PDB file of C-alpha atoms in Angstrom:
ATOM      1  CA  UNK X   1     144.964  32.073 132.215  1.00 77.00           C
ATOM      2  CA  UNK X   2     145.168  33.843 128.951  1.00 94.00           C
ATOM      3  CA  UNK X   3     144.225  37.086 127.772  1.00 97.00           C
ATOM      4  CA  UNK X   4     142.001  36.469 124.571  1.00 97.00           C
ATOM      5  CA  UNK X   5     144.085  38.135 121.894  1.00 96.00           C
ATOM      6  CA  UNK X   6     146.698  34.977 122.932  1.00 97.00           C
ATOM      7  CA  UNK X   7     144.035  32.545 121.473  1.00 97.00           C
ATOM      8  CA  UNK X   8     143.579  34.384 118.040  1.00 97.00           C
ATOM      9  CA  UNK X   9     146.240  32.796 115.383  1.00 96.00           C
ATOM     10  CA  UNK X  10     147.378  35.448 112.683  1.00 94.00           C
ATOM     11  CA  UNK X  11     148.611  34.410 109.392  1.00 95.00           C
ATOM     12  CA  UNK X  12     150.968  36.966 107.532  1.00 93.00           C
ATOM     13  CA  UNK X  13     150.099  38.079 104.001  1.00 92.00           C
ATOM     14  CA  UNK X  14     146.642  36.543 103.586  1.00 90.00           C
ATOM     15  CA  UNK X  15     144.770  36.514 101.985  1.00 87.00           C
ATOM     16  CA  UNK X  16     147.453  38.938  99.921  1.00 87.00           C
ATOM     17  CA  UNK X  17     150.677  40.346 100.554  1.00 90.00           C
ATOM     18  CA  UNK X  18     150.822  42.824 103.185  1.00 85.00           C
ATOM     19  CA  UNK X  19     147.336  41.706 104.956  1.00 86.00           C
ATOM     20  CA  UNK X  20     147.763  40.077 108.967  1.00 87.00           C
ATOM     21  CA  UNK X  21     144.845  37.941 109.062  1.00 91.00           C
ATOM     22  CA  UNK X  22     142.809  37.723 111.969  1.00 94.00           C
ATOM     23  CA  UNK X  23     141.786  33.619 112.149  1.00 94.00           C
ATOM     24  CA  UNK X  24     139.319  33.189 115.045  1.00 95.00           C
ATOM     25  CA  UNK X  25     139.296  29.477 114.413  1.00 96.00           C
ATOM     26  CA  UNK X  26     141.854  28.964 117.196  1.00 96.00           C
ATOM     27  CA  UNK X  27     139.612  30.950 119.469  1.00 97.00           C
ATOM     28  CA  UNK X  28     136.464  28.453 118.694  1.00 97.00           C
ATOM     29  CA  UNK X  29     138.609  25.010 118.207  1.00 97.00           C
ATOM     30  CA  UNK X  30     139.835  25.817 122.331  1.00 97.00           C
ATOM     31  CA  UNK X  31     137.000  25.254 125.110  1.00 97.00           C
ATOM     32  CA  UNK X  32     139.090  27.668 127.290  1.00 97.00           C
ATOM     33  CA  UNK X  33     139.522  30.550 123.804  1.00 97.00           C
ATOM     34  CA  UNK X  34     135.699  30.201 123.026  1.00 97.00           C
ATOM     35  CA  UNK X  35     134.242  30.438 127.129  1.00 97.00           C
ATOM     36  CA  UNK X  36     136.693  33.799 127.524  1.00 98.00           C
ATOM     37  CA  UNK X  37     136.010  35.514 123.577  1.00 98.00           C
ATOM     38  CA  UNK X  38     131.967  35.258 124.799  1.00 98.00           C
ATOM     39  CA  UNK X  39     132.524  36.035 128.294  1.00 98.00           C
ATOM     40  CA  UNK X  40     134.717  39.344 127.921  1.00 98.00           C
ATOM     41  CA  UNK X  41     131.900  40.412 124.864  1.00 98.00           C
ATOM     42  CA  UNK X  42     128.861  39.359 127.205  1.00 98.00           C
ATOM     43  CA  UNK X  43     130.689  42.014 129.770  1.00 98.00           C
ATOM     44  CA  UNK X  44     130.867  44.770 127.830  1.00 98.00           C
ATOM     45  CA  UNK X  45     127.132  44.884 127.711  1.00 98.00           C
ATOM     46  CA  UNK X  46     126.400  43.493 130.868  1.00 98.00           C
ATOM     47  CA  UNK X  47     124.517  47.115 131.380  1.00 98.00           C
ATOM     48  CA  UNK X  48     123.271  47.919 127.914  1.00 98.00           C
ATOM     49  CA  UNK X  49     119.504  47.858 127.757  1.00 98.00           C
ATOM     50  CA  UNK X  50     118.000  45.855 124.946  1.00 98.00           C
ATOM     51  CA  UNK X  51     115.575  42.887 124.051  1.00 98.00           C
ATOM     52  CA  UNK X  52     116.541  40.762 121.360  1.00 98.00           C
ATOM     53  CA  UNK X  53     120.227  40.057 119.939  1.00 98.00           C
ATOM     54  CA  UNK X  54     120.410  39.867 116.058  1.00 98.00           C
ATOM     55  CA  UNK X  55     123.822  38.120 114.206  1.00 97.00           C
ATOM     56  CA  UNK X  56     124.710  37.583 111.079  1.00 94.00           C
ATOM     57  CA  UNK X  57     125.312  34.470 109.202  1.00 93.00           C
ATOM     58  CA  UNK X  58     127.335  32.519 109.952  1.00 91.00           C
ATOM     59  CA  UNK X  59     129.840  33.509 113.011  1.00 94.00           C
ATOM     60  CA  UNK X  60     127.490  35.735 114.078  1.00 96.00           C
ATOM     61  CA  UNK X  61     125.167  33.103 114.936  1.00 97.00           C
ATOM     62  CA  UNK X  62     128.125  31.731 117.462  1.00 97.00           C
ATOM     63  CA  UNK X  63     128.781  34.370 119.617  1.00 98.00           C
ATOM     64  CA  UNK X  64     124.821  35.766 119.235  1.00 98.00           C
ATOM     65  CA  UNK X  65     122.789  32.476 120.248  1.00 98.00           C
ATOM     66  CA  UNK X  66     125.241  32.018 123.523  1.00 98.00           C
ATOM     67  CA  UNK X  67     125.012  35.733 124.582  1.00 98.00           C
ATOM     68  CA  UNK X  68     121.152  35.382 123.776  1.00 98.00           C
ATOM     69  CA  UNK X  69     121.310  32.194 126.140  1.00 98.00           C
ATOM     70  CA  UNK X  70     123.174  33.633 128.811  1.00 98.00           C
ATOM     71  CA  UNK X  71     121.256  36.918 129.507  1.00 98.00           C
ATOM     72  CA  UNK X  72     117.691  35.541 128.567  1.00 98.00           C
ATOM     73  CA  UNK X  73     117.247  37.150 125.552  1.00 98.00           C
ATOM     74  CA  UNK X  74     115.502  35.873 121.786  1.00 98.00           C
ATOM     75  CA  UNK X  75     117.820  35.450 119.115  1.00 98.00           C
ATOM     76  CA  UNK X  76     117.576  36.407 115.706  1.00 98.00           C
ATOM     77  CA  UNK X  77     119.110  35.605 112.403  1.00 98.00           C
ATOM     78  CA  UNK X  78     119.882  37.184 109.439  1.00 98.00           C
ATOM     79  CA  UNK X  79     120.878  34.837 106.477  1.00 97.00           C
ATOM     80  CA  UNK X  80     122.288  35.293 103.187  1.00 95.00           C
ATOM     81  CA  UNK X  81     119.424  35.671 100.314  1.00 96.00           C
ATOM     82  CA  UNK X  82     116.937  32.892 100.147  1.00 96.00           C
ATOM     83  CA  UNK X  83     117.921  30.512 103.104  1.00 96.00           C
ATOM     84  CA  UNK X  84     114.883  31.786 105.220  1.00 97.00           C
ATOM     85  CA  UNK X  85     111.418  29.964 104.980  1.00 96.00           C
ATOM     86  CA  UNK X  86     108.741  32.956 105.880  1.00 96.00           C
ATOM     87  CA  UNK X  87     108.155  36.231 104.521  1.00 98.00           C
ATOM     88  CA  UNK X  88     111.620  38.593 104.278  1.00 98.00           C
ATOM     89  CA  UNK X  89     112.839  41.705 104.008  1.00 98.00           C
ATOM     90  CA  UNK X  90     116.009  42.503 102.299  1.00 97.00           C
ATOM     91  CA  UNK X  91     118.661  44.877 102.631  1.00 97.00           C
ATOM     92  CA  UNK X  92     122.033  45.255  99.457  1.00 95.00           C
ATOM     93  CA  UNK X  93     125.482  45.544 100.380  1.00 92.00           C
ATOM     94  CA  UNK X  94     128.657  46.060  99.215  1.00 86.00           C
ATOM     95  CA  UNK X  95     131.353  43.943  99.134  1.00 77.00           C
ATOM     96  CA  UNK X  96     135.292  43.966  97.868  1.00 69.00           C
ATOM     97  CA  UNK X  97     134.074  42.712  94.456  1.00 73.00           C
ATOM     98  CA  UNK X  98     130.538  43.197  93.854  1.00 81.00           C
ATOM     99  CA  UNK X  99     127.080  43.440  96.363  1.00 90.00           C
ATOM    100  CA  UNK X 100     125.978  40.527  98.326  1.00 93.00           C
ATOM    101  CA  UNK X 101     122.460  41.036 100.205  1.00 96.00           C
ATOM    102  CA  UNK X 102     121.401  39.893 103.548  1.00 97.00           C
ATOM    103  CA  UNK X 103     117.911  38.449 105.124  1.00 98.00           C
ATOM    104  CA  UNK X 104     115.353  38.632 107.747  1.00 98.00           C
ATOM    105  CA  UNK X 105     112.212  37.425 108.510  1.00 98.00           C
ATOM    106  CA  UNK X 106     109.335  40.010 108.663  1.00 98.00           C
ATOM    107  CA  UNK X 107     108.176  39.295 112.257  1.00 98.00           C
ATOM    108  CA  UNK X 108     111.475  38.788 113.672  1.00 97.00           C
ATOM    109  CA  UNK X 109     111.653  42.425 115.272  1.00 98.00           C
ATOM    110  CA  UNK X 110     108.720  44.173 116.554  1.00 98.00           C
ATOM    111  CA  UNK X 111     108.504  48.427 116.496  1.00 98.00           C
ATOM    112  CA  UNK X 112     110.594  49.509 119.319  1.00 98.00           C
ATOM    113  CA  UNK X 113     112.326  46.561 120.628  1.00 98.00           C
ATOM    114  CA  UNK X 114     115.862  47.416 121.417  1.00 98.00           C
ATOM    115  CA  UNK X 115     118.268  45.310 119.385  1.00 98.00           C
ATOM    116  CA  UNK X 116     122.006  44.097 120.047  1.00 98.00           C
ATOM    117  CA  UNK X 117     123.478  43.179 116.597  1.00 98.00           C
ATOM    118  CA  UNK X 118     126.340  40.580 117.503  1.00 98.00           C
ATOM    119  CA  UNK X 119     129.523  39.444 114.733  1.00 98.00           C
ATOM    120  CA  UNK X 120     132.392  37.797 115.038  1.00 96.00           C
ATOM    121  CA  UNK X 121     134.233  40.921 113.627  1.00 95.00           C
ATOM    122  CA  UNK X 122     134.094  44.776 111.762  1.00 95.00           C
ATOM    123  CA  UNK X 123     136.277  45.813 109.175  1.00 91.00           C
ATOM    124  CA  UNK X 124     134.761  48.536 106.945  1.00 91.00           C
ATOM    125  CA  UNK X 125     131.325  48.248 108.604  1.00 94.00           C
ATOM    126  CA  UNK X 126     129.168  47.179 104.977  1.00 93.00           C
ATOM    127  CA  UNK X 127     127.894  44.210 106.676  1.00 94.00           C
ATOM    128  CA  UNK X 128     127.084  45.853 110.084  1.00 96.00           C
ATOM    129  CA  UNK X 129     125.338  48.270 108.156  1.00 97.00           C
ATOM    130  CA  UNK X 130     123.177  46.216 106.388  1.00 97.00           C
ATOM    131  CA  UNK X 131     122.111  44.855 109.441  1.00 98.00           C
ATOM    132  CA  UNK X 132     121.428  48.333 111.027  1.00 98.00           C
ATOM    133  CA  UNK X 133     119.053  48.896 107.966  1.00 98.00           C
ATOM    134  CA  UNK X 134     117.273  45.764 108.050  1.00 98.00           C
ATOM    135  CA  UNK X 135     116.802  46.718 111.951  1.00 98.00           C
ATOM    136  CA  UNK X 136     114.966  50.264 111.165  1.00 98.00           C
ATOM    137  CA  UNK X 137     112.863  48.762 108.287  1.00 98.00           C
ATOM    138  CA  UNK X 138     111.213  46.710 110.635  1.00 98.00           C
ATOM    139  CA  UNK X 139     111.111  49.985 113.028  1.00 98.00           C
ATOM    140  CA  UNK X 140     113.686  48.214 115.347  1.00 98.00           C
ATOM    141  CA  UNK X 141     115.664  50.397 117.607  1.00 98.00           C
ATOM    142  CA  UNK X 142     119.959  49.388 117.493  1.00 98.00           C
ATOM    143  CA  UNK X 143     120.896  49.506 121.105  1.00 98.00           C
ATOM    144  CA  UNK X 144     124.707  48.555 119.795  1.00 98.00           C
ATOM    145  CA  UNK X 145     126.690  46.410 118.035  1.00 98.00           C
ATOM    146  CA  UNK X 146     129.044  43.966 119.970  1.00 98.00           C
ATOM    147  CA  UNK X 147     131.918  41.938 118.241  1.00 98.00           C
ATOM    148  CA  UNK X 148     134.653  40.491 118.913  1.00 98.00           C
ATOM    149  CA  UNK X 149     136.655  42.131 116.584  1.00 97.00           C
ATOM    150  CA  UNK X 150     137.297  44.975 115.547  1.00 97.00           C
ATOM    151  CA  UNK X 151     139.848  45.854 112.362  1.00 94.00           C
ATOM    152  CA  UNK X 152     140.494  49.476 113.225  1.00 94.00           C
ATOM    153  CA  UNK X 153     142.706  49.920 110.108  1.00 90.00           C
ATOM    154  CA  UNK X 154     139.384  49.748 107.785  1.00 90.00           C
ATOM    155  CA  UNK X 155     137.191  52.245 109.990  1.00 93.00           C
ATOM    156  CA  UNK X 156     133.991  50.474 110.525  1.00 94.00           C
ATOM    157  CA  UNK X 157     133.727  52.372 113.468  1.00 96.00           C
ATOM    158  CA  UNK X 158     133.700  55.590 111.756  1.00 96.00           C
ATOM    159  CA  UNK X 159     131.281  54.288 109.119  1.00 94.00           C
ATOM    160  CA  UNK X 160     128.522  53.567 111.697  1.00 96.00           C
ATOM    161  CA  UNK X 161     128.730  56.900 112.967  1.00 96.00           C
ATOM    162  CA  UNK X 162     126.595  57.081 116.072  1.00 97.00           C
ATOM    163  CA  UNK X 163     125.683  53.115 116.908  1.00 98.00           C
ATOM    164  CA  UNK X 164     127.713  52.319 119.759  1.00 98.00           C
ATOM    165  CA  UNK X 165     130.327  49.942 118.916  1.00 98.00           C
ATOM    166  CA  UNK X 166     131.292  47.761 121.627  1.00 98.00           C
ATOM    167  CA  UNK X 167     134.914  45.126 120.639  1.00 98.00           C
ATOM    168  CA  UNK X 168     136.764  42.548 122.965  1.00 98.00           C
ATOM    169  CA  UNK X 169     139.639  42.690 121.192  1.00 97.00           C
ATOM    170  CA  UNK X 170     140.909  45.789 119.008  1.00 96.00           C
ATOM    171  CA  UNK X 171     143.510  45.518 115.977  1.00 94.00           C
ATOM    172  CA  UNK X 172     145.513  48.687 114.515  1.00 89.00           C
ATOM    173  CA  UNK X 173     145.832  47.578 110.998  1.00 74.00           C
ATOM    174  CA  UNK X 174     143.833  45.631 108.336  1.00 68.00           C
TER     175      UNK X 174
END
């Protein structure tokens, strides 16, 4: 069988010269790719204690709802502005060129449940970040934040300081 770094395709100099893209396409397009990238992320928090698992929009919502599924837990989204139907909160971030800003309903977490936030990837960590603030608004506890990626080369680790960080598959550079 494969290890799962052997399903991820990487495309030299994009989306500009000198960048190894990442392209987790070839993980999702291959039954066998897609079954291993959530198993070996569902292990490393096999013994985490939480209640609910959050993702992101939009690849977050892959790897979150089939975790979620697989160890009994709710799953909740976070959209981009103005997709979600109920009552919000809202949380700015900062991207390459300019801020982008993320969504939640207001009922989604209650005070004190533990949360897993789940992503396809981190890179600098603005996203994941976001998400850890829209979390605490709503008085939600971040048990740790699970992806499959991690870019180690544009220290997302370092910028979430504390929150445990939990990645199937590690990469040096950017």
């Amino acid at each position: 069988m494969k290890k799962l770094d052997e399903y991820v395709r990487t495309i030299p100099d994009f989306p500009e010269p000198g960048i190894m893209f990442r392209d987790i396409t070839s993980v999702l397009q291959d039954a066998d790719g897609l079954q291993l990238a959530i198993d070996e992320m569902q292990n490393l928090v096999k013994d985490l204690d939480f209640d609910v698992v959050v993702g992101a929009e939009s690849r977050g919502f892959i790897f979150g709802t089939a975790i979620a599924y697989n160890m009994k837990k709710p799953f909740v989204m976070i959209r981009k502005k103005g997709k979600l139907p109920c009552e919000t909160i809202s949380e700015d971030y900062e991207l390459e060129y300019g801020t982008a800003t993320l969504e939640m309903h207001k009922d989604s977490i209650k005070p004190g449940q533990k949360v897993l936030i789940v992503d396809d990837l981190i890179a600098t960590g603005g996203t994941t970040k976001a998400m850890i603030r829209l979390i605490e608004k709503l008085e939600g506890e971040v048990a740790g934040v699970l992806v499959m990626m991690e870019l180690k080369g544009l220290k997302g680790r370092e910028a979430l300081g504390d929150y445990k960080l939990f990645s199937a598959l590690a990469y040096e550079g950017k």
